[in-house]
Amino acid sequence: MITESSRPFEEQQFLERNKKELRRKTGCHEEIMSEWFRQKRMTVQRLFFNIEVPALPEELANLERISNSYEFENAILAYVIFQIETTENVYGDDVASYLCEREMITEELQQRVGDQFEKNEERVEEGSEDQRTGKDHSIVPEDEMGEQEDVQPVVNQEASKYGERLACPNSMALVVKRRNGSRVNIPAEFLDVCPNLKVTNERMSVKNQQAELIEDAAAVPEKRMQFTQSAAHAVGINSKNVMNFIKMEEPTTLKGIVLNKPSIKFSAEMKGWPSSEDG
């Protein structure tokens, strides 16, 4: 008589979850049952290799890190498989199925690590060969130097591309992010040519930087001027005239008068608010 404890662990798992299916497919014959278990394990293997292995976390997909973190000969990668199963079990496969096939999975990963190491060694050997022959990749061949000499300076590029001549060719450039994610440097004075150009900056953190900004804005005028000058000095525009492009004019002073205190009259020629006794 086969008791529950004497059955293989994977048989207990499949028997518990698919008892009706198992009886229908095998007729409770031991040989057919064993063949059915083997087919189930192969199905799980294919699922693991074809679907879950490419979706491993980044640190596990890095084969070099895997080789440094786990001892393949001891087959302790089953712990990694267990972690994947418990946290990212999308297909509902049994942990026992993974653990039963840990040796095959380990060999597969070990083979992949070996292939990666061979590629790395080939790269190292190629680098050593270049060092022995004295080949310097930073030296541009003469036939390619002519192409680089034909590159136009920034002033000529902007003149030919936009039909504009830079008034301040030595001024700072702005980094513009295009819609496709690429970045390009353009002269700052082109903001006048393109008035609708969207200019963005890094977002400030809600807790710290926004609180500091509000505190600075609520400061007295003397301190606000000090903050402004400090910021201008930090970005390099502390001068009142930067390359004849950015100009800071003197503050405008307005002459004001002090108004007399208003006199409010109500009905019956009463001034101010009537008292509660009059009401």
Coordinates of C-alpha atoms in Angstrom, one line a residue:
M1 CA 0.0 0.0 0.0
I2 CA 1.4 3.4 -1.0
T3 CA 1.0 5.9 1.8
E4 CA 1.1 9.7 1.3
S5 CA 4.5 10.0 2.9
S6 CA 6.1 7.3 0.7
R7 CA 5.1 9.0 -2.5
P8 CA 7.7 11.2 -4.2
F9 CA 7.3 14.8 -3.3
E10 CA 6.4 15.8 -6.9
E11 CA 3.8 13.0 -7.1
Q12 CA 2.1 14.4 -3.9
Q13 CA 2.0 17.8 -5.5
F14 CA 0.4 16.7 -8.8
L15 CA -1.8 14.2 -7.1
E16 CA -3.2 16.8 -4.7
R17 CA -3.9 19.4 -7.5
N18 CA -4.9 17.1 -10.4
K19 CA -6.3 14.0 -8.9
K20 CA -9.2 13.6 -11.4
E21 CA -7.0 14.4 -14.4
L22 CA -4.4 11.9 -13.2
R23 CA -6.8 9.1 -12.8
R24 CA -8.5 9.8 -16.1
K25 CA -5.2 9.9 -18.0
T26 CA -3.3 7.0 -16.3
G27 CA -5.9 4.7 -15.1
C28 CA -3.9 4.6 -11.8
H29 CA -1.3 2.3 -13.4
E30 CA 2.1 2.9 -11.9
E31 CA 4.1 2.9 -15.2
I32 CA 1.7 5.2 -17.0
M33 CA 1.7 7.4 -13.9
S34 CA 5.5 7.7 -14.0
E35 CA 5.4 8.6 -17.7
W36 CA 2.8 11.2 -17.0
F37 CA 4.9 12.8 -14.3
R38 CA 7.9 12.8 -16.7
Q39 CA 5.9 14.6 -19.4
K40 CA 4.7 17.2 -16.9
R41 CA 8.2 17.9 -15.8
M42 CA 9.3 18.4 -19.4
T43 CA 6.4 20.9 -19.9
V44 CA 7.6 22.8 -16.8
Q45 CA 11.1 22.8 -18.1
R46 CA 10.0 24.3 -21.5
L47 CA 8.0 27.0 -19.7
F48 CA 11.0 27.9 -17.5
F49 CA 13.6 28.1 -20.3
N50 CA 11.4 29.7 -23.0
I51 CA 9.5 32.2 -20.9
E52 CA 10.8 32.7 -17.4
V53 CA 14.6 32.6 -18.0
P54 CA 14.6 35.6 -20.3
A55 CA 12.4 37.5 -17.7
L56 CA 14.8 36.9 -14.8
P57 CA 15.6 40.0 -12.8
E58 CA 18.5 42.0 -14.2
E59 CA 21.0 40.9 -11.5
L60 CA 20.2 37.3 -12.3
A61 CA 20.3 37.8 -16.1
N62 CA 23.8 39.1 -15.7
L63 CA 25.7 35.8 -16.2
E64 CA 28.9 37.1 -14.8
R65 CA 27.3 38.1 -11.5
I66 CA 25.6 34.7 -11.4
S67 CA 28.9 32.9 -11.7
N68 CA 30.4 35.0 -8.9
S69 CA 27.4 34.7 -6.6
Y70 CA 26.5 31.0 -6.8
E71 CA 28.5 27.7 -6.7
F72 CA 27.1 25.7 -9.6
E73 CA 28.8 22.5 -8.6
N74 CA 26.8 22.6 -5.3
A75 CA 23.5 23.2 -7.2
I76 CA 22.3 25.8 -4.7
L77 CA 20.6 27.7 -7.6
A78 CA 17.5 26.0 -6.5
Y79 CA 17.1 28.7 -3.8
V80 CA 17.1 31.3 -6.6
I81 CA 14.5 29.4 -8.5
F82 CA 12.4 29.2 -5.3
Q83 CA 12.6 32.9 -4.9
I84 CA 11.5 33.5 -8.4
E85 CA 8.7 31.1 -8.0
T86 CA 7.4 32.6 -4.8
T87 CA 7.6 36.2 -6.0
E88 CA 6.9 36.0 -9.8
N89 CA 4.8 32.8 -10.2
V90 CA 2.8 33.8 -13.2
Y91 CA 2.0 30.4 -14.6
G92 CA 1.1 28.6 -11.4
D93 CA 3.7 25.9 -11.8
D94 CA 4.8 23.9 -8.8
V95 CA 7.9 24.8 -6.8
A96 CA 8.6 21.1 -6.6
S97 CA 8.8 20.8 -10.4
Y98 CA 11.6 23.4 -10.5
L99 CA 13.4 21.9 -7.6
C100 CA 13.3 18.4 -9.2
E101 CA 14.9 19.8 -12.3
R102 CA 17.5 22.0 -10.6
E103 CA 20.4 20.0 -11.9
M104 CA 19.4 20.5 -15.5
I105 CA 18.6 24.2 -15.0
T106 CA 22.0 24.6 -13.3
E107 CA 23.8 23.0 -16.2
E108 CA 22.0 25.2 -18.6
L109 CA 23.0 28.4 -16.8
Q110 CA 26.5 27.1 -16.3
Q111 CA 26.8 26.6 -20.0
R112 CA 25.6 30.1 -20.7
V113 CA 28.1 31.5 -18.2
G114 CA 30.9 29.5 -19.9
D115 CA 29.9 30.9 -23.3
Q116 CA 29.9 34.4 -21.9
F117 CA 33.4 33.9 -20.3
E118 CA 34.7 32.7 -23.7
K119 CA 33.5 35.9 -25.4
N120 CA 35.1 38.0 -22.7
E121 CA 38.4 36.2 -23.0
E122 CA 38.3 36.8 -26.8
R123 CA 37.8 40.5 -26.2
V124 CA 40.7 40.6 -23.8
E125 CA 43.0 38.7 -26.2
E126 CA 42.1 41.2 -29.0
G127 CA 42.9 44.1 -26.7
S128 CA 46.3 42.5 -25.8
E129 CA 47.1 41.9 -29.5
D130 CA 46.5 45.6 -30.2
Q131 CA 48.8 46.6 -27.4
R132 CA 51.5 44.3 -28.7
T133 CA 51.3 45.7 -32.2
G134 CA 51.1 49.3 -30.9
K135 CA 47.8 50.0 -32.7
D136 CA 46.2 53.1 -31.3
H137 CA 42.5 53.4 -32.1
S138 CA 42.5 57.1 -31.1
I139 CA 44.8 57.9 -34.1
V140 CA 42.7 58.9 -37.1
P141 CA 43.9 57.6 -40.5
E142 CA 44.9 60.2 -43.1
D143 CA 42.1 59.3 -45.4
E144 CA 39.6 60.0 -42.6
M145 CA 41.2 63.3 -41.6
G146 CA 40.1 65.0 -44.7
E147 CA 36.4 64.3 -43.8
Q148 CA 36.9 65.7 -40.3
E149 CA 38.6 68.8 -41.7
D150 CA 35.5 69.5 -43.8
V151 CA 33.3 69.9 -40.6
Q152 CA 32.0 73.4 -40.4
P153 CA 32.3 75.5 -37.2
V154 CA 29.2 76.2 -35.2
V155 CA 28.8 79.7 -36.6
N156 CA 28.7 78.4 -40.2
Q157 CA 26.4 75.5 -39.3
E158 CA 23.8 77.8 -37.8
A159 CA 24.1 80.2 -40.7
S160 CA 23.6 77.5 -43.3
K161 CA 20.9 75.6 -41.4
Y162 CA 18.7 78.4 -40.1
G163 CA 19.8 81.3 -42.2
E164 CA 20.8 83.3 -39.1
R165 CA 24.1 84.8 -38.2
L166 CA 25.1 84.5 -34.6
A167 CA 25.6 87.9 -33.0
C168 CA 27.3 86.4 -29.9
P169 CA 29.2 83.2 -31.1
N170 CA 31.0 82.9 -27.8
S171 CA 27.9 82.9 -25.6
M172 CA 26.7 79.9 -23.7
A173 CA 24.8 77.1 -25.5
L174 CA 21.5 75.4 -24.4
V175 CA 20.9 71.7 -24.4
V176 CA 17.6 71.0 -26.1
K177 CA 15.9 67.6 -25.8
R178 CA 14.1 66.6 -28.9
R179 CA 10.9 64.5 -29.0
N180 CA 12.8 61.4 -29.9
G181 CA 14.9 61.8 -26.8
S182 CA 18.1 63.0 -28.5
R183 CA 19.8 66.2 -27.4
V184 CA 21.3 69.0 -29.4
N185 CA 23.1 72.2 -28.4
I186 CA 21.8 75.5 -29.7
P187 CA 22.9 79.1 -29.1
A188 CA 21.1 80.9 -26.4
E189 CA 20.1 83.8 -28.6
F190 CA 18.0 81.4 -30.7
L191 CA 15.4 81.8 -28.0
D192 CA 14.6 85.1 -29.6
V193 CA 14.2 83.4 -33.0
C194 CA 12.0 80.7 -31.5
P195 CA 9.9 82.4 -28.9
N196 CA 7.6 79.4 -28.4
L197 CA 10.5 77.0 -27.6
K198 CA 9.7 75.1 -24.5
V199 CA 12.4 75.4 -21.9
T200 CA 12.3 72.9 -19.0
N201 CA 14.5 72.3 -16.0
E202 CA 14.9 69.6 -13.5
R203 CA 12.0 69.0 -11.2
M204 CA 12.6 70.1 -7.6
S205 CA 11.8 67.8 -4.7
V206 CA 8.6 68.5 -3.0
K207 CA 9.8 68.3 0.6
N208 CA 13.1 70.3 0.5
Q209 CA 13.6 72.4 -2.5
Q210 CA 10.1 73.7 -2.8
A211 CA 10.0 74.6 0.9
E212 CA 13.3 76.5 0.4
L213 CA 12.0 78.3 -2.6
I214 CA 8.8 79.4 -0.8
E215 CA 10.9 80.6 2.2
D216 CA 13.3 82.6 -0.1
A217 CA 10.3 84.2 -1.9
A218 CA 8.8 85.2 1.4
A219 CA 12.0 86.9 2.6
V220 CA 12.4 90.6 2.9
P221 CA 13.6 92.5 -0.3
E222 CA 17.2 92.8 1.0
K223 CA 17.5 89.0 1.4
R224 CA 15.7 88.3 -1.9
M225 CA 18.3 90.4 -3.7
Q226 CA 21.0 88.6 -1.9
F227 CA 19.6 85.2 -3.0
T228 CA 19.2 86.4 -6.6
Q229 CA 22.8 87.6 -6.7
S230 CA 24.0 84.3 -5.2
A231 CA 22.1 82.3 -7.9
A232 CA 23.4 84.6 -10.7
H233 CA 26.9 84.1 -9.5
A234 CA 26.5 80.3 -9.3
V235 CA 25.4 80.1 -13.0
G236 CA 27.9 82.7 -14.2
I237 CA 25.7 85.7 -15.0
N238 CA 26.7 87.8 -12.0
S239 CA 27.6 90.6 -14.3
K240 CA 25.1 93.3 -15.4
N241 CA 26.1 92.8 -19.0
V242 CA 27.0 89.3 -20.1
M243 CA 28.6 89.3 -23.6
N244 CA 26.2 92.1 -24.6
F245 CA 23.4 89.5 -24.6
I246 CA 22.0 89.3 -21.1
K247 CA 21.6 92.8 -19.6
M248 CA 20.4 93.6 -16.1
E249 CA 19.1 97.1 -15.8
E250 CA 19.0 99.2 -12.7
P251 CA 15.9 98.7 -10.6
T252 CA 13.1 101.3 -11.2
T253 CA 12.4 103.6 -8.3
L254 CA 8.9 105.1 -8.0
K255 CA 8.0 108.1 -5.9
G256 CA 5.0 107.4 -3.7
I257 CA 2.9 109.4 -1.3
V258 CA 1.2 108.5 2.0
L259 CA -2.5 108.7 1.8
N260 CA -4.6 110.2 4.6
K261 CA -6.5 107.8 6.8
P262 CA -10.0 107.3 5.3
S263 CA -13.1 108.7 7.1
I264 CA -16.1 106.4 6.8
K265 CA -19.5 107.9 7.4
F266 CA -22.7 106.0 7.8
S267 CA -26.3 107.1 8.1
A268 CA -27.1 110.0 10.5
E269 CA -23.5 111.3 10.0
M270 CA -22.1 108.7 12.3
K271 CA -18.4 107.9 11.8
G272 CA -17.0 104.5 12.1
W273 CA -19.0 101.4 13.1
P274 CA -22.0 101.9 15.4
S275 CA -21.7 100.4 18.9
S276 CA -24.0 97.6 20.1
E277 CA -25.7 100.0 22.5
D278 CA -26.9 102.2 19.6
G279 CA -28.5 99.2 17.9

